Short mmCIF file of C-alpha atoms in Angstrom, two decimals:
data_model
loop_
_atom_site.label_atom_id
_atom_site.label_comp_id
_atom_site.label_asym_id
_atom_site.label_seq_id
_atom_site.Cartn_x
_atom_site.Cartn_y
_atom_site.Cartn_z
CA MET A 1 65.44 -21.39 29.48
CA GLN A 2 63.39 -18.54 30.91
CA THR A 3 62.58 -17.31 27.38
CA PHE A 4 61.52 -20.80 26.32
CA THR A 5 59.29 -21.20 29.41
CA SER A 6 57.67 -17.79 29.01
CA GLN A 7 57.00 -18.36 25.29
CA LEU A 8 55.67 -21.85 26.01
CA ILE A 9 53.28 -20.64 28.73
CA ASN A 10 52.20 -17.40 27.03
CA SER A 11 51.51 -18.98 23.64
CA PRO A 12 47.82 -18.27 22.82
CA ILE A 13 47.74 -21.00 20.17
CA GLY A 14 49.32 -23.55 22.48
CA PHE A 15 47.08 -22.52 25.38
CA LYS A 16 43.89 -22.88 23.32
CA LEU A 17 44.99 -26.21 21.88
CA THR A 18 46.00 -27.53 25.33
CA LEU A 19 42.74 -26.36 26.87
CA SER A 20 40.78 -28.07 24.07
CA ILE A 21 42.70 -31.33 24.59
CA VAL A 22 42.20 -31.21 28.39
CA ILE A 23 38.46 -30.52 28.06
CA PHE A 24 37.93 -33.18 25.42
CA SER A 25 40.02 -35.76 27.29
CA SER A 26 38.20 -34.94 30.52
CA LEU A 27 34.82 -35.47 28.87
CA ILE A 28 35.94 -38.81 27.45
CA THR A 29 37.34 -39.81 30.87
CA ILE A 30 34.11 -38.87 32.63
CA LEU A 31 32.02 -40.80 30.10
CA THR A 32 34.19 -43.94 30.23
CA THR A 33 34.44 -43.74 34.04
CA GLY A 34 30.69 -43.39 34.35
CA PHE A 35 30.16 -46.37 32.07
CA GLN A 36 32.67 -48.45 34.06
CA LEU A 37 31.13 -47.46 37.40
CA VAL A 38 27.64 -48.32 36.22
CA SER A 39 28.94 -51.68 35.02
CA ASP A 40 30.71 -52.35 38.37
CA TYR A 41 27.63 -51.30 40.35
CA LYS A 42 25.43 -53.66 38.34
CA GLY A 43 27.98 -56.45 38.88
CA ASP A 44 27.98 -55.96 42.66
CA VAL A 45 24.19 -55.86 42.80
CA ASP A 46 24.03 -59.01 40.66
CA ARG A 47 26.49 -60.69 43.01
CA ILE A 48 24.25 -59.86 46.02
CA GLU A 49 21.23 -61.15 44.12
CA ARG A 50 23.06 -64.41 43.45
CA GLN A 51 23.76 -64.76 47.19
CA PHE A 52 20.05 -64.26 47.86
CA ASN A 53 19.28 -66.95 45.28
CA ASN A 54 21.82 -69.32 46.83
CA ILE A 55 20.29 -68.78 50.28
CA GLU A 56 16.88 -69.45 48.81
CA LYS A 57 18.01 -72.70 47.23
CA VAL A 58 20.22 -74.02 50.08
CA ASN A 59 19.03 -72.67 53.44
CA LEU A 60 15.25 -72.15 53.29
CA ASP A 61 14.29 -75.83 53.75
CA VAL A 62 16.76 -76.32 56.63
CA LEU A 63 15.52 -73.16 58.38
CA ALA A 64 11.88 -74.22 57.88
CA ALA A 65 12.62 -77.63 59.44
CA SER A 66 14.43 -76.01 62.39
CA ILE A 67 11.50 -73.65 63.01
CA TRP A 68 9.04 -76.57 62.73
CA VAL A 69 10.82 -78.36 65.59
CA ILE A 70 11.63 -75.01 67.32
CA ASP A 71 15.36 -75.79 67.67
CA ASP A 72 16.69 -72.39 68.87
CA ARG A 73 20.31 -73.51 68.91
CA LEU A 74 20.20 -74.73 65.32
CA ILE A 75 18.30 -71.65 64.14
CA ASN A 76 20.82 -69.28 65.77
CA THR A 77 23.70 -71.29 64.34
CA GLN A 78 22.22 -71.04 60.85
CA ILE A 79 21.47 -67.30 60.91
CA HIS A 80 24.92 -66.55 62.40
CA GLY A 81 26.41 -68.54 59.53
CA LEU A 82 24.38 -66.54 57.00
CA ILE A 83 25.39 -63.22 58.54
CA GLN A 84 29.03 -64.09 57.79
CA LEU A 85 28.36 -64.06 54.06
CA PRO A 86 29.83 -61.03 52.17
CA ASP A 87 27.62 -57.88 52.10
CA ILE A 88 24.92 -59.52 54.39
CA THR A 89 24.43 -57.18 57.37
CA TYR A 90 21.05 -58.12 58.86
CA ILE A 91 18.89 -61.31 59.09
CA SER A 92 15.59 -61.78 60.90
CA ILE A 93 13.20 -64.79 61.14
CA ASN A 94 9.59 -64.54 62.35
CA ASP A 95 7.53 -67.69 62.96
CA ASP A 96 3.79 -68.12 63.18
CA SER A 97 3.74 -67.76 66.95
CA GLY A 98 5.40 -64.34 66.87
CA GLN A 99 8.81 -65.55 67.98
CA GLU A 100 11.74 -63.72 66.31
CA TRP A 101 15.40 -64.56 65.70
CA ILE A 102 17.75 -61.66 64.71
CA ALA A 103 21.42 -61.41 63.61
CA GLY A 104 23.19 -58.15 62.73
CA GLU A 105 21.97 -54.53 62.80
CA PRO A 106 19.31 -53.23 60.40
CA SER A 107 20.12 -50.12 58.32
CA PRO A 108 17.44 -47.62 57.18
CA GLU A 109 19.18 -46.63 53.90
CA ASN A 110 21.68 -47.81 51.24
CA THR A 111 20.55 -51.43 51.54
CA ILE A 112 19.03 -54.22 49.48
CA GLU A 113 16.64 -56.51 51.28
CA LYS A 114 14.62 -59.53 50.31
CA SER A 115 11.94 -61.53 52.13
CA PHE A 116 11.36 -65.30 51.78
CA GLU A 117 8.41 -67.36 52.95
CA LEU A 118 9.47 -70.44 55.04
CA SER A 119 7.35 -73.55 54.42
CA TYR A 120 7.79 -76.99 55.98
CA SER A 121 7.29 -79.96 53.67
CA SER A 122 5.17 -82.71 55.26
CA GLY A 123 4.57 -85.37 52.68
CA ASN A 124 2.92 -83.65 49.76
CA ASP A 125 1.83 -80.64 51.84
CA LEU A 126 3.68 -77.34 52.40
CA ILE A 127 2.99 -75.80 55.79
CA PRO A 128 3.96 -72.08 56.22
CA VAL A 129 6.05 -71.71 59.39
CA GLY A 130 7.50 -68.18 59.15
CA THR A 131 9.28 -65.46 57.16
CA LEU A 132 13.01 -64.87 56.48
CA LEU A 133 14.19 -61.24 55.91
CA ILE A 134 17.71 -60.71 54.58
CA GLN A 135 19.30 -57.24 54.25
CA ALA A 136 22.54 -56.47 52.34
CA ASP A 137 24.41 -53.19 52.91
CA LEU A 138 25.51 -51.24 49.80
CA LYS A 139 27.93 -48.97 51.68
CA ALA A 140 30.85 -51.26 50.86
CA VAL A 141 29.81 -51.17 47.20
CA TYR A 142 29.67 -47.37 47.24
CA ASP A 143 33.04 -47.11 49.00
CA LYS A 144 34.61 -49.35 46.36
CA LEU A 145 33.07 -47.27 43.55
CA LEU A 146 34.33 -44.05 45.15
CA ASP A 147 37.87 -45.42 45.40
CA ARG A 148 37.68 -46.51 41.76
CA ILE A 149 36.47 -43.03 40.69
CA ILE A 150 39.39 -41.37 42.44
CA ILE A 151 41.94 -43.74 40.93
CA ILE A 152 40.56 -43.47 37.38
CA LEU A 153 40.17 -39.67 37.41
CA PHE A 154 43.60 -39.12 38.99
CA SER A 155 45.39 -41.43 36.55
CA ASN A 156 43.59 -39.94 33.54
CA ALA A 157 44.28 -36.40 34.75
CA ILE A 158 48.00 -37.15 34.97
CA LYS A 159 47.97 -38.75 31.53
CA THR A 160 45.98 -35.87 30.00
CA PHE A 161 48.26 -33.16 31.38
CA ILE A 162 51.36 -35.04 30.27
CA VAL A 163 49.97 -35.39 26.71
CA ALA A 164 48.80 -31.78 26.69
CA GLY A 165 52.19 -30.58 27.87
CA PHE A 166 53.92 -32.58 25.16
CA ILE A 167 51.57 -31.21 22.50
CA LEU A 168 52.16 -27.67 23.83
CA PHE A 169 55.89 -28.23 23.49
CA LEU A 170 55.44 -29.53 19.92
CA ILE A 171 53.32 -26.50 19.01
CA TRP A 172 55.98 -24.19 20.42
CA TYR A 173 58.82 -26.04 18.74
CA MET A 174 57.16 -26.43 15.32
CA VAL A 175 54.98 -23.28 15.07
CA THR A 176 55.08 -20.72 17.88
CA ARG A 177 58.81 -20.06 17.98
CA HIS A 178 58.86 -19.52 14.22
CA LEU A 179 55.89 -17.14 14.43
CA HIS A 180 57.67 -15.27 17.23
CA ARG A 181 60.79 -14.98 15.08
CA LEU A 182 58.66 -13.80 12.14
CA SER A 183 57.02 -11.14 14.34
CA LEU A 184 60.37 -9.83 15.59
CA TYR A 185 61.76 -9.81 12.05
CA CYS A 186 58.79 -7.81 10.69
CA GLN A 187 59.08 -5.28 13.54
CA LYS A 188 62.76 -4.68 12.72
CA ILE A 189 62.27 -4.19 8.95
CA ASP A 190 63.80 -0.86 7.88
CA LEU A 191 63.93 -0.01 4.18
CA ASP A 192 66.88 2.33 4.75
CA SER A 193 69.01 -0.40 6.34
CA PRO A 194 70.78 -3.22 4.43
CA PHE A 195 68.67 -6.17 3.42
CA VAL A 196 68.87 -9.14 5.81
CA PRO A 197 66.91 -12.20 4.61
CA LEU A 198 64.55 -14.05 6.93
CA ASN A 199 65.70 -17.57 7.82
CA PHE A 200 64.04 -19.97 10.25
CA ASP A 201 65.95 -22.34 12.53
CA GLN A 202 65.35 -25.44 10.46
CA ASN A 203 66.65 -27.41 7.51
CA GLU A 204 66.63 -25.01 4.54
CA ASN A 205 66.36 -27.91 2.10
CA LYS A 206 63.03 -28.88 3.62
CA ASP A 207 60.34 -27.18 1.56
CA ASP A 208 57.77 -26.72 4.34
CA GLU A 209 55.28 -23.90 4.94
CA PHE A 210 57.69 -21.74 6.97
CA HIS A 211 60.31 -22.01 4.27
CA GLN A 212 57.70 -20.83 1.76
CA VAL A 213 56.69 -17.96 4.07
CA SER A 214 60.30 -16.85 4.49
CA HIS A 215 60.84 -16.99 0.72
CA ALA A 216 57.65 -14.96 0.08
CA ILE A 217 58.58 -12.33 2.71
CA ASN A 218 62.12 -12.00 1.39
CA THR A 219 60.81 -11.59 -2.16
CA MET A 220 58.22 -9.04 -1.03
CA GLN A 221 60.84 -7.07 0.89
CA GLN A 222 63.11 -6.94 -2.13
CA GLN A 223 60.22 -5.65 -4.25
CA LEU A 224 59.38 -3.04 -1.60
CA ARG A 225 62.98 -1.90 -1.48
CA ALA A 226 63.02 -1.57 -5.27
CA SER A 227 59.77 0.41 -5.18
CA PHE A 228 61.11 2.58 -2.35
CA ALA A 229 64.20 3.35 -4.40
CA ASP A 230 61.99 4.31 -7.35
CA ILE A 231 59.96 6.60 -5.09
CA LYS A 232 63.16 8.29 -3.93
CA ARG A 233 64.22 8.86 -7.52
CA SER A 234 60.77 10.20 -8.37
CA LYS A 235 60.93 12.54 -5.41
CA GLN A 236 64.25 13.92 -6.61
CA GLU A 237 62.88 14.33 -10.11
CA LEU A 238 59.87 16.16 -8.69
CA LEU A 239 62.14 18.51 -6.81
CA ASP A 240 64.03 19.21 -10.01
CA ALA A 241 60.72 19.79 -11.81
CA LEU A 242 59.63 22.26 -9.14
CA THR A 243 62.86 24.13 -9.64
CA ASP A 244 62.17 24.32 -13.36
CA ARG A 245 58.62 25.46 -12.61
CA GLU A 246 59.85 28.40 -10.62
CA ARG A 247 62.07 29.34 -13.55
CA LEU A 248 59.15 29.11 -15.97
CA LEU A 249 56.79 31.21 -13.83
CA ALA A 250 58.65 34.32 -14.83
CA LEU A 251 58.30 33.34 -18.50
CA GLU A 252 54.57 32.65 -17.99
CA THR A 253 53.99 36.12 -16.58
CA SER A 254 55.25 37.69 -19.76
CA TYR A 255 52.67 35.75 -21.78
CA LYS A 256 49.61 36.68 -19.66
CA GLU A 257 48.83 40.00 -21.30
CA GLU A 258 49.01 38.59 -24.79
CA LEU A 259 46.96 35.57 -23.80
CA SER A 260 44.32 37.83 -22.23
CA SER A 261 43.87 39.76 -25.45
CA GLN A 262 43.53 36.52 -27.42
CA VAL A 263 40.86 35.27 -24.99
CA LYS A 264 38.82 38.44 -25.46
CA GLU A 265 38.93 38.06 -29.22
CA GLN A 266 37.92 34.42 -29.05
CA THR A 267 35.10 35.29 -26.64
CA GLN A 268 33.65 37.77 -29.09
CA GLU A 269 33.79 35.17 -31.86
CA LEU A 270 32.12 32.65 -29.57
CA GLU A 271 29.26 35.03 -28.77
CA GLN A 272 28.67 35.61 -32.48
CA SER A 273 28.65 31.86 -33.09
CA LEU A 274 26.14 31.38 -30.26
CA LEU A 275 23.81 33.95 -31.85
CA VAL A 276 24.02 32.12 -35.18
CA LEU A 277 23.37 28.81 -33.43
CA LYS A 278 20.31 30.18 -31.62
CA ARG A 279 18.82 31.40 -34.88
CA ALA A 280 19.49 27.99 -36.45
CA GLN A 281 17.86 26.26 -33.47
CA GLU A 282 14.75 28.40 -33.76
CA VAL A 283 14.45 27.48 -37.46
CA LEU A 284 14.99 23.79 -36.66
CA VAL A 285 12.32 23.78 -33.93
CA GLU A 286 9.83 25.47 -36.26
CA GLN A 287 10.51 22.96 -39.06
CA GLU A 288 10.26 19.78 -36.92
CA LYS A 289 7.47 20.85 -34.59
CA MET A 290 4.76 18.78 -36.37
CA ALA A 291 6.98 15.72 -37.18
CA ALA A 292 6.02 12.24 -35.93
CA LEU A 293 7.64 10.92 -32.75
CA GLY A 294 9.55 8.13 -34.51
CA GLY A 295 11.14 10.48 -37.04
CA LEU A 296 11.90 13.02 -34.32
CA VAL A 297 13.72 10.45 -32.17
CA SER A 298 15.79 9.25 -35.13
CA GLY A 299 16.69 12.79 -36.16
CA VAL A 300 17.58 13.90 -32.66
CA ALA A 301 19.74 10.79 -32.13
CA HIS A 302 21.64 11.60 -35.34
CA GLU A 303 22.02 15.27 -34.40
CA ILE A 304 23.20 14.41 -30.88
CA ASN A 305 25.78 11.89 -32.10
CA THR A 306 27.33 14.50 -34.39
CA PRO A 307 28.07 17.21 -31.76
CA ILE A 308 29.12 14.61 -29.22
CA GLY A 309 31.57 13.12 -31.70
CA ILE A 310 32.92 16.59 -32.45
CA CYS A 311 33.22 17.33 -28.72
CA LEU A 312 35.06 14.04 -28.16
CA THR A 313 37.47 14.81 -31.00
CA ALA A 314 38.03 18.34 -29.72
CA ALA A 315 38.53 17.13 -26.15
CA SER A 316 41.10 14.55 -27.34
CA SER A 317 42.81 17.31 -29.28
CA GLN A 318 42.86 19.47 -26.14
CA LEU A 319 44.56 16.71 -24.19
CA ASN A 320 47.22 16.46 -26.90
CA HIS A 321 47.63 20.27 -26.84
CA ILE A 322 48.03 20.22 -23.05
CA ASP A 323 50.68 17.48 -23.29
CA GLU A 324 52.50 19.47 -25.97
CA LEU A 325 52.27 22.66 -23.88
CA ILE A 326 53.67 20.87 -20.82
CA LYS A 327 56.55 19.47 -22.86
CA VAL A 328 57.27 22.89 -24.39
CA ILE A 329 57.12 24.65 -20.99
CA HIS A 330 59.48 22.10 -19.44
CA SER A 331 61.81 22.31 -22.42
CA GLU A 332 64.81 24.57 -22.05
CA ASN A 333 64.52 25.65 -25.70
CA ALA A 334 60.87 26.77 -25.52
CA THR A 335 59.89 29.77 -27.65
CA LEU A 336 56.97 32.16 -27.43
CA GLU A 337 55.90 31.27 -30.97
CA GLU A 338 55.50 27.56 -30.10
CA ILE A 339 53.45 28.34 -27.01
CA ASN A 340 51.21 30.76 -28.92
CA THR A 341 50.57 28.20 -31.63
CA ILE A 342 49.50 25.59 -29.09
CA LEU A 343 47.26 28.08 -27.25
CA GLU A 344 45.54 29.07 -30.49
CA GLU A 345 44.76 25.44 -31.30
CA TYR A 346 43.55 24.93 -27.74
CA GLN A 347 41.22 27.94 -28.08
CA LEU A 348 39.73 26.56 -31.31
CA SER A 349 39.03 23.22 -29.60
CA CYS A 350 37.26 25.01 -26.73
CA GLU A 351 35.08 26.84 -29.22
CA LEU A 352 34.11 23.58 -30.95
CA ILE A 353 33.20 21.94 -27.63
CA VAL A 354 31.04 24.85 -26.43
CA ASN A 355 29.20 25.15 -29.76
CA ASN A 356 28.41 21.44 -30.07
CA ILE A 357 27.44 20.92 -26.43
CA THR A 358 25.01 23.84 -26.74
CA ARG A 359 23.58 22.26 -29.86
CA ALA A 360 23.15 18.84 -28.21
CA SER A 361 21.51 20.38 -25.13
CA SER A 362 18.96 22.17 -27.28
CA LEU A 363 18.09 19.00 -29.19
CA ILE A 364 17.62 16.98 -26.01
CA GLN A 365 15.31 19.64 -24.53
CA LYS A 366 13.22 19.58 -27.68
CA PHE A 367 13.00 15.75 -27.58
CA LYS A 368 11.68 15.85 -23.97
CA THR A 369 9.04 18.39 -24.88
CA VAL A 370 7.68 16.37 -27.81
CA ALA A 371 7.72 13.09 -25.84
CA ALA A 372 5.73 14.64 -22.99
CA GLN A 373 3.08 15.83 -25.38
CA GLN A 374 2.67 12.40 -26.89
CA SER A 375 2.32 10.63 -23.56
CA GLN A 376 -0.57 12.94 -22.66
CA GLU A 377 -2.55 12.22 -25.85
CA GLU A 378 -6.23 11.38 -25.48
CA LYS A 379 -7.30 7.76 -26.04
CA ARG A 380 -8.87 6.98 -29.40
CA SER A 381 -10.19 3.96 -31.27
CA PHE A 382 -8.23 2.43 -34.18
CA ASN A 383 -7.78 -0.88 -36.00
CA LEU A 384 -5.03 -2.89 -34.27
CA GLN A 385 -3.80 -4.80 -37.32
CA GLN A 386 -3.57 -1.60 -39.41
CA GLU A 387 -1.56 0.07 -36.64
CA LEU A 388 0.89 -2.86 -36.60
CA ILE A 389 1.16 -2.72 -40.40
CA ASP A 390 1.91 1.02 -40.27
CA SER A 391 4.58 0.46 -37.58
CA HIS A 392 6.19 -2.26 -39.68
CA GLU A 393 6.18 -0.13 -42.82
CA SER A 394 7.90 2.75 -41.00
CA ILE A 395 10.60 0.39 -39.74
CA LYS A 396 10.93 -1.41 -43.07
CA ALA A 397 11.73 1.91 -44.75
CA LEU A 398 14.74 2.35 -42.46
CA PHE A 399 16.09 -1.18 -43.13
CA LYS A 400 15.68 -1.48 -46.89
CA GLY A 401 18.26 -4.25 -47.22
CA ILE A 402 16.24 -6.74 -45.13
CA ASP A 403 13.21 -8.51 -46.65
CA VAL A 404 11.06 -9.82 -43.78
CA ASP A 405 8.05 -12.14 -44.08
CA LEU A 406 5.46 -10.52 -41.75
CA GLN A 407 2.78 -12.90 -40.41
CA PHE A 408 -0.36 -11.93 -38.45
CA GLU A 409 -2.60 -13.93 -36.11
CA ILE A 410 -5.09 -11.12 -35.39
CA ASP A 411 -8.77 -10.51 -36.04
CA PRO A 412 -8.64 -8.05 -38.99
CA MET A 413 -11.73 -6.28 -37.56
CA LEU A 414 -10.37 -5.91 -34.03
CA SER A 415 -10.46 -2.27 -32.92
CA VAL A 416 -9.10 -1.03 -29.61
CA LYS A 417 -9.32 2.23 -27.74
CA THR A 418 -6.08 3.36 -26.09
CA ASN A 419 -3.21 5.85 -26.46
CA TYR A 420 -2.24 5.40 -30.10
CA ASN A 421 1.19 7.03 -29.92
CA LEU A 422 2.26 5.01 -26.87
CA LEU A 423 1.21 1.75 -28.55
CA LYS A 424 3.01 2.79 -31.74
CA GLN A 425 6.11 3.60 -29.71
CA ILE A 426 6.03 0.08 -28.21
CA THR A 427 5.53 -1.83 -31.47
CA THR A 428 7.93 0.35 -33.46
CA ASN A 429 10.78 -0.12 -30.97
CA VAL A 430 10.26 -3.90 -30.68
CA LEU A 431 10.16 -4.32 -34.47
CA SER A 432 13.15 -2.01 -34.90
CA ASN A 433 15.09 -4.10 -32.36
CA ALA A 434 14.34 -7.25 -34.39
CA TYR A 435 15.45 -5.64 -37.67
CA ALA A 436 18.64 -4.27 -36.09
CA HIS A 437 19.84 -7.37 -34.23
CA ALA A 438 17.95 -10.57 -35.14
CA PHE A 439 18.50 -11.20 -38.87
CA LYS A 440 22.26 -10.79 -39.34
CA GLN A 441 22.74 -14.49 -40.21
CA VAL A 442 19.20 -15.46 -41.31
CA SER A 443 18.45 -16.14 -44.99
CA HIS A 444 14.63 -15.95 -44.72
CA PRO A 445 13.65 -13.52 -41.89
CA ILE A 446 10.19 -14.02 -40.33
CA ILE A 447 8.28 -11.87 -37.84
CA ASN A 448 5.06 -13.25 -36.37
CA ILE A 449 2.61 -10.95 -34.55
CA LYS A 450 -0.25 -12.47 -32.56
CA ALA A 451 -2.92 -10.60 -30.56
CA GLU A 452 -5.67 -11.85 -28.28
CA LEU A 453 -8.25 -10.06 -26.17
CA GLU A 454 -9.08 -11.37 -22.70
CA GLY A 455 -11.90 -9.20 -21.38
CA THR A 456 -10.42 -5.71 -21.37
CA GLN A 457 -6.81 -6.96 -21.39
CA LEU A 458 -5.01 -6.93 -24.75
CA ASN A 459 -2.17 -9.47 -25.21
CA ILE A 460 0.33 -9.07 -28.05
CA TRP A 461 3.13 -11.52 -28.94
CA ILE A 462 5.91 -10.39 -31.31
CA GLN A 463 8.43 -13.12 -32.20
CA ASP A 464 11.09 -13.71 -34.86
CA ASN A 465 13.30 -16.51 -36.18
CA GLY A 466 16.52 -14.62 -35.56
CA SER A 467 19.60 -15.39 -33.48
CA GLY A 468 17.86 -14.60 -30.17
CA ILE A 469 19.27 -12.83 -27.11
CA THR A 470 22.17 -14.22 -25.08
CA GLU A 471 21.61 -15.17 -21.44
CA GLU A 472 23.98 -12.52 -20.11
CA ASN A 473 21.98 -9.79 -21.90
CA ILE A 474 18.43 -11.00 -21.05
CA THR A 475 18.32 -9.26 -17.67
CA ARG A 476 19.53 -5.94 -19.11
CA ILE A 477 17.60 -5.51 -22.37
CA PHE A 478 15.14 -3.02 -20.83
CA GLU A 479 17.86 -0.92 -19.14
CA PRO A 480 18.22 2.59 -20.59
CA PHE A 481 21.30 3.02 -22.83
CA PHE A 482 22.18 -0.68 -22.80
CA THR A 483 23.07 -1.80 -26.33
CA THR A 484 25.25 -4.44 -27.97
CA SER A 485 25.88 -2.28 -31.05
CA ARG A 486 27.33 0.87 -29.52
CA ASN A 487 30.10 0.93 -32.11
CA LYS A 488 27.47 0.94 -34.86
CA GLY A 489 25.54 3.91 -33.49
CA GLY A 490 23.13 2.11 -31.16
CA THR A 491 21.84 4.18 -28.22
CA GLY A 492 20.15 1.50 -26.08
CA LEU A 493 16.91 3.52 -25.78
CA GLY A 494 14.58 1.40 -27.98
CA LEU A 495 13.41 -1.35 -25.62
CA SER A 496 13.74 1.03 -22.67
CA ALA A 497 11.31 3.42 -24.38
CA ALA A 498 8.97 0.48 -25.11
CA PHE A 499 9.10 -0.51 -21.45
CA ASN A 500 8.29 3.06 -20.30
CA ALA A 501 5.43 3.36 -22.79
CA THR A 502 3.95 0.04 -21.61
CA THR A 503 4.19 1.25 -18.02
CA LEU A 504 2.31 4.43 -18.95
CA LEU A 505 -0.41 2.21 -20.44
CA LYS A 506 -0.56 0.40 -17.05
CA GLY A 507 0.67 -2.81 -18.66
CA SER A 508 3.86 -4.88 -18.92
CA ILE A 509 6.37 -6.11 -21.49
CA LYS A 510 8.66 -9.10 -21.01
CA LEU A 511 10.89 -11.45 -22.96
CA LEU A 512 9.58 -15.02 -22.93
CA PRO A 513 12.12 -17.82 -22.30
CA GLU A 514 10.86 -19.95 -25.21
CA CYS A 515 10.02 -18.98 -28.80
CA LYS A 516 8.37 -21.21 -31.41
CA LEU A 517 10.32 -19.57 -34.23
CA GLY A 518 13.62 -19.97 -32.36
CA GLY A 519 14.46 -16.28 -31.93
CA ALA A 520 13.19 -13.69 -29.44
CA CYS A 521 9.54 -13.51 -28.30
CA PHE A 522 8.16 -10.41 -26.56
CA HIS A 523 4.84 -10.51 -24.70
CA ILE A 524 3.01 -7.18 -24.26
CA ASP A 525 -0.21 -6.79 -22.29
CA PHE A 526 -2.18 -3.72 -21.14
CA PRO A 527 -5.83 -2.77 -20.50
CA ILE A 528 -7.93 -1.21 -23.27
CA GLU A 529 -11.45 0.15 -23.69
CA LEU A 530 -14.04 -1.39 -26.01
CA SER A 531 -17.41 -0.12 -27.18
CA GLU A 532 -20.38 -2.50 -27.01
CA ASP A 533 -20.26 -3.22 -30.76
CA GLU A 534 -16.53 -3.86 -30.66
CA GLU A 535 -16.91 -6.22 -27.71
CA LEU A 536 -19.62 -8.15 -29.57
CA ASP A 537 -17.52 -8.47 -32.75
CA SER A 538 -14.50 -9.59 -30.74
CA ASP A 539 -16.52 -12.29 -28.93
CA ILE A 540 -17.91 -13.61 -32.23
CA PHE A 541 -14.40 -13.78 -33.74
CA PHE A 542 -12.93 -15.76 -30.90
CA GLU A 543 -15.94 -18.10 -30.82
CA ASN A 544 -15.29 -18.83 -34.48
CA LEU A 545 -11.63 -19.47 -33.74
CA ASN A 546 -12.59 -21.93 -31.03
#
């Protein structure tokens, strides 16, 4: 009983729920009590007003007649009769001569009073004879309201606490005691002790939430015990492996001298290979120094893919060699010849990785140098349509199997002054992206290029009738190294390079959400410089278009 009482009282859930019920019930009680008291108060006041109205209808004419004849006995009899009415505590009558008749005691506060003019009816004339003042005391009304407040609040308080106590008991019986049992059970869980399932004190056939919790905990505990047993077995196996390792350390020591000599020989061969590679790099730099940026990027990408592929193959081979070496070392029948064979293969893989990484690093450094030189090129004037034709021809040569219908909406005489190589880098990469991705399922490929000049701002639209770009890829197309054709050799640098080049031109490039041809539409804009003659020709052309 003491445990039940302490759990019932100390239950945080039950306490919060009980407190919420008491507060809510108290608010409802206060609101309903206030409404009832206001209603009762208005009823009492209305009752007093009705008494005033009754006095006005019944007694005023009789009092006026008594005052007219100055019958003191009748006047006193009448006012003493009125004073006996409920809630009437004071009555006074003043006539025209200043004479006054009083009954009761006047009160300065908590009263309702009303004054009536007394007029005597003589034929068709009304003659004023005095004034009647009636005062009703509200103290009795307030005392009745106070008693009602006490009764209502006391009865509702008892009812609220009884309901709250019952709900607290239900919470304990249906929730808290099970949570307490669950807490004690979890505290006593020991994976080294025998498994004891969790069962709640309730009908096991009833599939309620606590039955589901007990089933989930029992299942989890069984899984933990199985995992704990596996960990124990793994620990024992690790101890056995450490014992074998100590035995193999002695064998490893005997191989160190021979392995050291092999490393020296391989190092000498590696140094000779590095010298040969350096000479080859110098020749390659001299041969490609004057090549165009597009050809250089393509060549470097091909050269980088080759050493990286070799490095990946060699690294995979090294992993296999390491696995084989570990198996041989842990094998009781390991021989020196097997270990030497694996080490020799491992050494050859290391040599391949070092050679090809050095080669890739050199190519990347050369690519950065050439790109920096191009971005710093001086601005020059050139025909825009001819530049776009040249860019398309260079791309068309790389994709000989695709026959594209190229359409222009450009003034053939429009010349612009800007960084030629940066603009070529932009148009070449956008066109190359269309050739590589847009026309895989298109029978008649079309590329439309439109250019307009707004002041000193050049706008170029390049669109195609290809398959377009999926929504999940739209936000990432300008990210460096993002490509959907990685398995086909794509690097993801084309549109990223176009974006960087546009930024260097102080412009912008974006993919428009709608395309007239149904494929992808890129909008490129950047400021240019025009001579006076070129500005005049451009204005005349656009006036003719309009």
